[in-house]
Amino acid sequence: MVRTYVNRAACYMNLHQPAAALADAEEAVRRDPKLVLAYRNRGYAYFLLKDYARALADLEYVFQLKPALVDNVLAIVNIHLASGNYQTAIDLLNERIHASPKQSGYYHQLGYAYLLLHDYRRSIECYQCILSMKVSTDAICRAYNNLGCVYFKLRDLSNARASFEAGLRRDPKHHTLLFSLVEVYIILHIDSQDVPRLLERLESVIANTPKCARSLYDGLAAYWRGDYTDACAQLGYAILEEPFSLTPHLWYCLASAAGKHDDLALKALEHVLEIEERDSVGLIPLRLIVVTNPSFYAAHVQAIVEAIPLLTDEPTYFA
């Protein structure tokens, strides 16, 4: 029964229902006060509810018992980053890297922390370190994707494109990298058969993925065709499927702006400001707003850059 409460709490968190997750996590703690996973889930539920003090207390308790538990360390780091304690997060990650130098997850998060500090050189170095490791293909692809996003933030579209393409050579069916590359090609206004071919390739990859991915794909395809009304419609479906995902909101903003519907574009940006979902792909359309029209709601764009954490993954909380 305790494991059932632990796992159901994890399900509630994936459904973005932190209050329900907290109730199950607290019940698990009550039934078994020694179960580490129960405290970890409760700590993360507190984090989602922005009760950082209680979240940190639970997660640091878990850290004392199991300092090598990677996702717990990353959750603690997330709290410090959300609280603006960047150097504390960096110090903890460097400490864990010293203890476990081959743990790529620490380098991923360290690269993100440096990104928040605008230390792009060190951020790039972190992702390049992962590429030199003997780690899983998924970890390598994630590093290429995040590296490309950092280059994108620097408006170095050439290296961003090269990073995404290098990742796809490792896994031609990696849908995050494919989405990233399609977005880069659209931004670069590549007027050739490359984009249709990429879209065709992406369509085959996302055939069995959730509806949000399909609607996002349809929205990108419509945007590429210049059919901004259809793009908004498809991206609207994606938003309904995944209301906490940044990417469809941002592309909806772009499609609205391109279709001269500034009121809808502004409303989309306001929705983005309310979202705290961590989404590496979201960085790309955000850069597109700046690259294609630097004066477009400049204050809101800057607010998004400062408010939205990118390049982090949700830890797995199943027992």
C-alpha positions as a LaTeX table, in Angstrom:
\begin{tabular}{lrrr}
\hline
Residue & $x$ (\AA) & $y$ (\AA) & $z$ (\AA) \\
\hline
Met1 & 0.00 & 0.00 & 0.00 \\
Val2 & 2.83 & 2.39 & 0.79 \\
Arg3 & 4.37 & 1.82 & $-2.63$ \\
Thr4 & 0.97 & 2.42 & $-4.19$ \\
Tyr5 & 0.74 & 5.83 & $-2.52$ \\
Val6 & 4.30 & 6.63 & $-3.62$ \\
Asn7 & 3.63 & 5.72 & $-7.23$ \\
Arg8 & 0.24 & 7.43 & $-7.36$ \\
Ala9 & 1.88 & 10.60 & $-6.03$ \\
Ala10 & 4.30 & 10.38 & $-8.96$ \\
Cys11 & 1.37 & 10.03 & $-11.36$ \\
Tyr12 & $-0.31$ & 13.10 & $-9.89$ \\
Met13 & 2.89 & 15.10 & $-10.31$ \\
Asn14 & 3.12 & 14.09 & $-13.96$ \\
Leu15 & $-0.49$ & 15.28 & $-14.32$ \\
His16 & 0.49 & 18.63 & $-12.78$ \\
Gln17 & $-1.68$ & 18.02 & $-9.72$ \\
Pro18 & 0.78 & 18.74 & $-6.89$ \\
Ala19 & $-1.88$ & 19.07 & $-4.16$ \\
Ala20 & $-3.10$ & 15.53 & $-4.82$ \\
Ala21 & 0.51 & 14.33 & $-5.04$ \\
Leu22 & 1.26 & 15.93 & $-1.68$ \\
Ala23 & $-1.71$ & 14.19 & $-0.04$ \\
Asp24 & $-0.52$ & 10.77 & $-1.25$ \\
Ala25 & 3.09 & 11.49 & $-0.31$ \\
Glu26 & 2.07 & 12.52 & 3.20 \\
Glu27 & 0.01 & 9.35 & 3.56 \\
Ala28 & 3.04 & 7.31 & 2.48 \\
Val29 & 5.20 & 9.06 & 5.09 \\
Arg30 & 2.56 & 8.42 & 7.75 \\
Arg31 & 2.39 & 4.71 & 6.89 \\
Asp32 & 6.17 & 4.26 & 6.69 \\
Pro33 & 8.21 & 7.09 & 8.27 \\
Lys34 & 11.44 & 5.40 & 7.18 \\
Leu35 & 10.67 & 5.18 & 3.45 \\
Val36 & 13.06 & 7.51 & 1.64 \\
Leu37 & 10.99 & 7.63 & $-1.55$ \\
Ala38 & 8.02 & 8.99 & 0.37 \\
Tyr39 & 10.03 & 11.97 & 1.62 \\
Arg40 & 11.46 & 12.53 & $-1.83$ \\
Asn41 & 7.99 & 12.64 & $-3.40$ \\
Arg42 & 6.68 & 14.90 & $-0.66$ \\
Gly43 & 9.64 & 17.24 & $-1.13$ \\
Tyr44 & 9.04 & 17.50 & $-4.83$ \\
Ala45 & 5.30 & 18.05 & $-4.33$ \\
Tyr46 & 6.18 & 20.93 & $-2.02$ \\
Phe47 & 8.52 & 22.22 & $-4.72$ \\
Leu48 & 5.74 & 22.21 & $-7.32$ \\
Leu49 & 3.59 & 24.11 & $-4.82$ \\
Lys50 & 6.45 & 26.60 & $-4.41$ \\
Asp51 & 6.83 & 25.81 & $-0.72$ \\
Tyr52 & 10.60 & 25.80 & $-1.10$ \\
Ala53 & 11.46 & 25.72 & 2.61 \\
Arg54 & 9.53 & 22.48 & 3.26 \\
Ala55 & 10.68 & 21.02 & $-0.06$ \\
Leu56 & 14.31 & 21.63 & 0.82 \\
Ala57 & 13.86 & 20.15 & 4.31 \\
Asp58 & 12.49 & 16.86 & 2.90 \\
Leu59 & 14.98 & 16.58 & 0.05 \\
Glu60 & 17.99 & 17.40 & 2.19 \\
Tyr61 & 16.84 & 14.73 & 4.66 \\
Val62 & 16.86 & 12.26 & 1.76 \\
Phe63 & 20.29 & 13.59 & 0.72 \\
Gln64 & 21.72 & 12.84 & 4.18 \\
Leu65 & 20.55 & 9.25 & 3.91 \\
Lys66 & 21.34 & 8.71 & 0.23 \\
Pro67 & 23.73 & 11.37 & $-1.09$ \\
Ala68 & 24.30 & 9.43 & $-4.32$ \\
Leu69 & 20.61 & 9.53 & $-5.32$ \\
Val70 & 20.99 & 11.55 & $-8.51$ \\
Asp71 & 17.43 & 12.72 & $-9.09$ \\
Asn72 & 17.18 & 13.89 & $-5.47$ \\
Val73 & 20.34 & 15.98 & $-5.89$ \\
Leu74 & 18.90 & 17.46 & $-9.08$ \\
Ala75 & 15.65 & 18.28 & $-7.29$ \\
Ile76 & 17.62 & 20.13 & $-4.59$ \\
Val77 & 19.49 & 21.97 & $-7.32$ \\
Asn78 & 16.16 & 22.93 & $-8.93$ \\
Ile79 & 15.02 & 24.48 & $-5.66$ \\
His80 & 18.20 & 26.54 & $-5.36$ \\
Leu81 & 17.89 & 27.67 & $-8.97$ \\
Ala82 & 14.21 & 28.56 & $-8.54$ \\
Ser83 & 15.19 & 30.56 & $-5.44$ \\
Gly84 & 17.96 & 32.37 & $-7.28$ \\
Asn85 & 20.71 & 30.65 & $-5.28$ \\
Tyr86 & 22.74 & 29.86 & $-8.39$ \\
Gln87 & 26.13 & 29.61 & $-6.73$ \\
Thr88 & 24.80 & 27.22 & $-4.07$ \\
Ala89 & 23.46 & 25.01 & $-6.84$ \\
Ile90 & 26.77 & 25.15 & $-8.70$ \\
Asp91 & 28.75 & 24.30 & $-5.56$ \\
Leu92 & 26.53 & 21.28 & $-4.85$ \\
Leu93 & 26.84 & 20.04 & $-8.42$ \\
Asn94 & 30.61 & 20.44 & $-8.43$ \\
Glu95 & 30.77 & 18.51 & $-5.16$ \\
Arg96 & 28.73 & 15.65 & $-6.62$ \\
Ile97 & 30.72 & 15.70 & $-9.87$ \\
His98 & 33.89 & 15.29 & $-7.80$ \\
Ala99 & 32.30 & 12.24 & $-6.14$ \\
Ser100 & 30.73 & 10.87 & $-9.35$ \\
Pro101 & 32.65 & 12.30 & $-12.32$ \\
Lys102 & 30.85 & 10.09 & $-14.84$ \\
Gln103 & 27.31 & 11.13 & $-13.91$ \\
Ser104 & 26.13 & 13.06 & $-16.95$ \\
Gly105 & 22.99 & 14.35 & $-15.22$ \\
Tyr106 & 25.10 & 16.61 & $-13.02$ \\
Tyr107 & 26.81 & 18.13 & $-16.05$ \\
His108 & 23.46 & 18.75 & $-17.72$ \\
Gln109 & 22.22 & 20.68 & $-14.72$ \\
Leu110 & 25.51 & 22.49 & $-14.24$ \\
Gly111 & 25.36 & 23.65 & $-17.85$ \\
Tyr112 & 21.88 & 25.01 & $-17.18$ \\
Ala113 & 23.01 & 26.82 & $-14.01$ \\
Tyr114 & 25.80 & 28.52 & $-15.93$ \\
Leu115 & 23.28 & 29.42 & $-18.63$ \\
Leu116 & 21.17 & 31.23 & $-16.02$ \\
Leu117 & 24.29 & 33.15 & $-14.99$ \\
His118 & 24.89 & 34.02 & $-18.66$ \\
Asp119 & 28.21 & 32.19 & $-18.49$ \\
Tyr120 & 27.73 & 30.62 & $-21.91$ \\
Arg121 & 31.33 & 29.46 & $-22.28$ \\
Arg122 & 31.12 & 27.26 & $-19.19$ \\
Ser123 & 27.64 & 26.10 & $-20.14$ \\
Ile124 & 28.95 & 24.92 & $-23.51$ \\
Glu125 & 31.91 & 23.24 & $-21.81$ \\
Cys126 & 29.56 & 21.22 & $-19.58$ \\
Tyr127 & 27.64 & 19.82 & $-22.55$ \\
Gln128 & 30.85 & 19.15 & $-24.44$ \\
Cys129 & 32.10 & 17.17 & $-21.43$ \\
Ile130 & 29.08 & 14.89 & $-21.75$ \\
Leu131 & 29.83 & 14.34 & $-25.43$ \\
Ser132 & 33.27 & 13.03 & $-24.46$ \\
Met133 & 31.81 & 10.49 & $-22.00$ \\
Lys134 & 30.78 & 6.91 & $-22.57$ \\
Val135 & 27.12 & 7.42 & $-21.76$ \\
Ser136 & 23.81 & 6.35 & $-23.26$ \\
Thr137 & 22.69 & 7.52 & $-26.67$ \\
Asp138 & 19.82 & 9.36 & $-25.02$ \\
Ala139 & 22.23 & 11.32 & $-22.78$ \\
Ile140 & 24.36 & 12.19 & $-25.81$ \\
Cys141 & 21.32 & 13.36 & $-27.78$ \\
Arg142 & 20.14 & 15.44 & $-24.85$ \\
Ala143 & 23.58 & 17.06 & $-24.64$ \\
Tyr144 & 23.55 & 17.89 & $-28.35$ \\
Asn145 & 20.05 & 19.34 & $-28.02$ \\
Asn146 & 20.99 & 21.51 & $-25.03$ \\
Leu147 & 24.25 & 22.56 & $-26.65$ \\
Gly148 & 22.30 & 23.64 & $-29.72$ \\
Cys149 & 19.92 & 25.64 & $-27.52$ \\
Val150 & 22.83 & 27.48 & $-25.88$ \\
Tyr151 & 24.23 & 28.34 & $-29.30$ \\
Phe152 & 20.76 & 29.50 & $-30.24$ \\
Lys153 & 20.67 & 31.81 & $-27.24$ \\
Leu154 & 23.92 & 33.25 & $-28.57$ \\
Arg155 & 22.19 & 33.59 & $-31.98$ \\
Asp156 & 24.84 & 31.31 & $-33.42$ \\
Leu157 & 22.38 & 29.54 & $-35.72$ \\
Ser158 & 25.09 & 27.74 & $-37.67$ \\
Asn159 & 26.47 & 25.93 & $-34.61$ \\
Ala160 & 22.95 & 25.37 & $-33.27$ \\
Arg161 & 22.01 & 23.63 & $-36.50$ \\
Ala162 & 25.24 & 21.62 & $-36.49$ \\
Ser163 & 24.59 & 20.43 & $-32.92$ \\
Phe164 & 21.07 & 19.26 & $-33.67$ \\
Glu165 & 22.22 & 17.49 & $-36.83$ \\
Ala166 & 25.07 & 15.78 & $-34.95$ \\
Gly167 & 22.60 & 14.49 & $-32.38$ \\
Leu168 & 20.35 & 13.14 & $-35.11$ \\
Arg169 & 23.25 & 11.22 & $-36.58$ \\
Arg170 & 23.39 & 9.34 & $-33.26$ \\
Asp171 & 19.63 & 8.78 & $-33.16$ \\
Pro172 & 17.79 & 9.62 & $-36.40$ \\
Lys173 & 14.41 & 9.16 & $-34.66$ \\
His174 & 15.02 & 11.45 & $-31.68$ \\
His175 & 11.86 & 13.57 & $-31.90$ \\
Thr176 & 13.11 & 16.43 & $-29.67$ \\
Leu177 & 16.14 & 16.96 & $-31.91$ \\
Leu178 & 13.95 & 16.72 & $-34.99$ \\
Phe179 & 11.58 & 19.35 & $-33.63$ \\
Ser180 & 14.57 & 21.56 & $-32.78$ \\
Leu181 & 16.08 & 21.19 & $-36.25$ \\
Val182 & 12.76 & 21.86 & $-37.99$ \\
Glu183 & 12.39 & 25.05 & $-35.96$ \\
Val184 & 15.92 & 26.16 & $-36.82$ \\
Tyr185 & 15.30 & 25.57 & $-40.51$ \\
Ile186 & 12.11 & 27.64 & $-40.35$ \\
Ile187 & 13.97 & 30.42 & $-38.56$ \\
Leu188 & 16.73 & 30.36 & $-41.17$ \\
His189 & 14.07 & 30.59 & $-43.89$ \\
Ile190 & 15.66 & 27.68 & $-45.73$ \\
Asp191 & 13.74 & 27.76 & $-49.00$ \\
Ser192 & 14.40 & 24.31 & $-50.33$ \\
Gln193 & 13.16 & 20.76 & $-50.02$ \\
Asp194 & 15.00 & 20.33 & $-46.73$ \\
Val195 & 12.13 & 21.50 & $-44.55$ \\
Pro196 & 9.45 & 19.34 & $-46.25$ \\
Arg197 & 11.77 & 16.35 & $-45.98$ \\
Leu198 & 12.41 & 17.06 & $-42.32$ \\
Leu199 & 8.69 & 17.46 & $-41.69$ \\
Glu200 & 8.02 & 14.16 & $-43.43$ \\
Arg201 & 10.71 & 12.50 & $-41.32$ \\
Leu202 & 9.31 & 14.03 & $-38.14$ \\
Glu203 & 5.79 & 12.95 & $-39.04$ \\
Ser204 & 6.88 & 9.31 & $-39.22$ \\
Val205 & 8.60 & 9.58 & $-35.82$ \\
Ile206 & 5.67 & 11.14 & $-33.97$ \\
Ala207 & 3.04 & 8.80 & $-35.42$ \\
Asn208 & 2.62 & 7.04 & $-32.08$ \\
Thr209 & 3.32 & 9.96 & $-29.75$ \\
Pro210 & 0.74 & 11.94 & $-27.73$ \\
Lys211 & $-1.72$ & 14.22 & $-29.53$ \\
Cys212 & 0.17 & 17.32 & $-28.44$ \\
Ala213 & 3.19 & 16.34 & $-30.55$ \\
Arg214 & 0.97 & 15.72 & $-33.56$ \\
Ser215 & $-0.83$ & 19.06 & $-33.19$ \\
Leu216 & 2.49 & 20.86 & $-32.69$ \\
Tyr217 & 3.81 & 19.22 & $-35.85$ \\
Asp218 & 0.70 & 20.27 & $-37.80$ \\
Gly219 & 1.10 & 23.81 & $-36.46$ \\
Leu220 & 4.74 & 24.00 & $-37.53$ \\
Ala221 & 3.88 & 22.64 & $-40.98$ \\
Ala222 & 1.13 & 25.24 & $-41.39$ \\
Tyr223 & 3.46 & 28.00 & $-40.20$ \\
Trp224 & 6.02 & 26.90 & $-42.80$ \\
Arg225 & 3.32 & 27.07 & $-45.51$ \\
Gly226 & 2.39 & 30.56 & $-44.38$ \\
Asp227 & $-1.11$ & 29.50 & $-43.33$ \\
Tyr228 & $-1.07$ & 31.29 & $-39.98$ \\
Thr229 & $-4.79$ & 30.81 & $-39.32$ \\
Asp230 & $-4.45$ & 27.03 & $-39.58$ \\
Ala231 & $-1.20$ & 27.19 & $-37.58$ \\
Cys232 & $-3.03$ & 28.93 & $-34.72$ \\
Ala233 & $-5.83$ & 26.36 & $-34.86$ \\
Gln234 & $-3.46$ & 23.39 & $-34.70$ \\
Leu235 & $-1.30$ & 24.97 & $-32.01$ \\
Gly236 & $-4.46$ & 25.71 & $-30.06$ \\
Tyr237 & $-5.19$ & 21.97 & $-30.02$ \\
Ala238 & $-1.65$ & 21.33 & $-28.78$ \\
Ile239 & $-2.18$ & 23.83 & $-25.96$ \\
Leu240 & $-5.42$ & 22.10 & $-24.94$ \\
Glu241 & $-3.58$ & 18.77 & $-24.81$ \\
Glu242 & $-0.57$ & 20.12 & $-22.92$ \\
Pro243 & $-1.49$ & 23.45 & $-21.29$ \\
Phe244 & 1.77 & 23.57 & $-19.33$ \\
Ser245 & 4.07 & 23.11 & $-22.31$ \\
Leu246 & 5.93 & 26.20 & $-23.48$ \\
Thr247 & 6.53 & 25.32 & $-27.10$ \\
Pro248 & 2.94 & 25.41 & $-28.47$ \\
His249 & 2.28 & 28.66 & $-26.57$ \\
Leu250 & 5.34 & 30.31 & $-28.07$ \\
Trp251 & 4.62 & 29.17 & $-31.62$ \\
Tyr252 & 0.99 & 30.24 & $-31.19$ \\
Cys253 & 2.37 & 33.66 & $-30.28$ \\
Leu254 & 4.53 & 33.72 & $-33.41$ \\
Ala255 & 1.72 & 32.55 & $-35.70$ \\
Ser256 & $-0.63$ & 35.17 & $-34.24$ \\
Ala257 & 1.96 & 37.90 & $-34.72$ \\
Ala258 & 2.65 & 36.76 & $-38.30$ \\
Gly259 & $-1.10$ & 36.82 & $-38.97$ \\
Lys260 & $-1.28$ & 40.39 & $-37.61$ \\
His261 & $-3.29$ & 39.37 & $-34.55$ \\
Asp262 & $-1.23$ & 41.26 & $-31.99$ \\
Asp263 & $-3.87$ & 40.90 & $-29.27$ \\
Leu264 & $-3.72$ & 37.10 & $-29.49$ \\
Ala265 & 0.08 & 37.19 & $-29.62$ \\
Leu266 & 0.25 & 39.28 & $-26.46$ \\
Lys267 & $-2.21$ & 37.00 & $-24.68$ \\
Ala268 & $-0.09$ & 33.99 & $-25.65$ \\
Leu269 & 2.98 & 35.64 & $-24.18$ \\
Glu270 & 1.08 & 36.34 & $-20.98$ \\
His271 & 0.23 & 32.63 & $-20.75$ \\
Val272 & 3.90 & 31.80 & $-21.22$ \\
Leu273 & 4.80 & 33.98 & $-18.25$ \\
Glu274 & 2.49 & 31.88 & $-16.08$ \\
Ile275 & 4.12 & 28.61 & $-17.07$ \\
Glu276 & 7.03 & 27.09 & $-15.21$ \\
Glu277 & 7.35 & 23.98 & $-17.33$ \\
Arg278 & 10.95 & 23.15 & $-18.15$ \\
Asp279 & 11.24 & 22.69 & $-21.88$ \\
Ser280 & 14.48 & 22.92 & $-23.82$ \\
Val281 & 12.73 & 23.20 & $-27.18$ \\
Gly282 & 10.92 & 26.26 & $-25.91$ \\
Leu283 & 14.12 & 28.25 & $-26.17$ \\
Ile284 & 14.05 & 28.12 & $-29.96$ \\
Pro285 & 10.76 & 29.89 & $-30.76$ \\
Leu286 & 11.55 & 32.35 & $-27.99$ \\
Arg287 & 14.75 & 33.24 & $-29.84$ \\
Leu288 & 12.74 & 33.43 & $-33.05$ \\
Ile289 & 10.68 & 36.28 & $-31.58$ \\
Val290 & 13.87 & 38.22 & $-30.94$ \\
Val291 & 15.68 & 37.29 & $-34.15$ \\
Thr292 & 12.84 & 38.07 & $-36.55$ \\
Asn293 & 11.46 & 41.15 & $-34.81$ \\
Pro294 & 13.66 & 42.60 & $-32.04$ \\
Ser295 & 11.09 & 45.22 & $-31.07$ \\
Phe296 & 8.19 & 42.78 & $-30.74$ \\
Tyr297 & 6.93 & 43.12 & $-27.17$ \\
Ala298 & 10.53 & 43.56 & $-26.04$ \\
Ala299 & 9.64 & 43.88 & $-22.37$ \\
His300 & 7.61 & 40.67 & $-22.41$ \\
Val301 & 10.30 & 38.77 & $-24.26$ \\
Gln302 & 12.88 & 39.84 & $-21.70$ \\
Ala303 & 10.55 & 38.80 & $-18.91$ \\
Ile304 & 10.19 & 35.37 & $-20.50$ \\
Val305 & 13.95 & 34.99 & $-20.83$ \\
Glu306 & 14.37 & 35.75 & $-17.14$ \\
Ala307 & 11.35 & 33.83 & $-15.86$ \\
Ile308 & 11.41 & 30.52 & $-17.70$ \\
Pro309 & 13.89 & 27.86 & $-16.62$ \\
Leu310 & 15.06 & 25.82 & $-19.60$ \\
Leu311 & 17.11 & 22.73 & $-20.33$ \\
Thr312 & 16.17 & 20.72 & $-17.23$ \\
Asp313 & 14.39 & 17.41 & $-17.09$ \\
Glu314 & 11.78 & 16.26 & $-14.62$ \\
Pro315 & 13.29 & 13.55 & $-12.39$ \\
Thr316 & 11.60 & 10.15 & $-12.27$ \\
Tyr317 & 9.78 & 9.52 & $-9.02$ \\
Phe318 & 8.46 & 5.99 & $-9.48$ \\
Ala319 & 9.56 & 3.54 & $-6.83$ \\
\hline
\end{tabular}
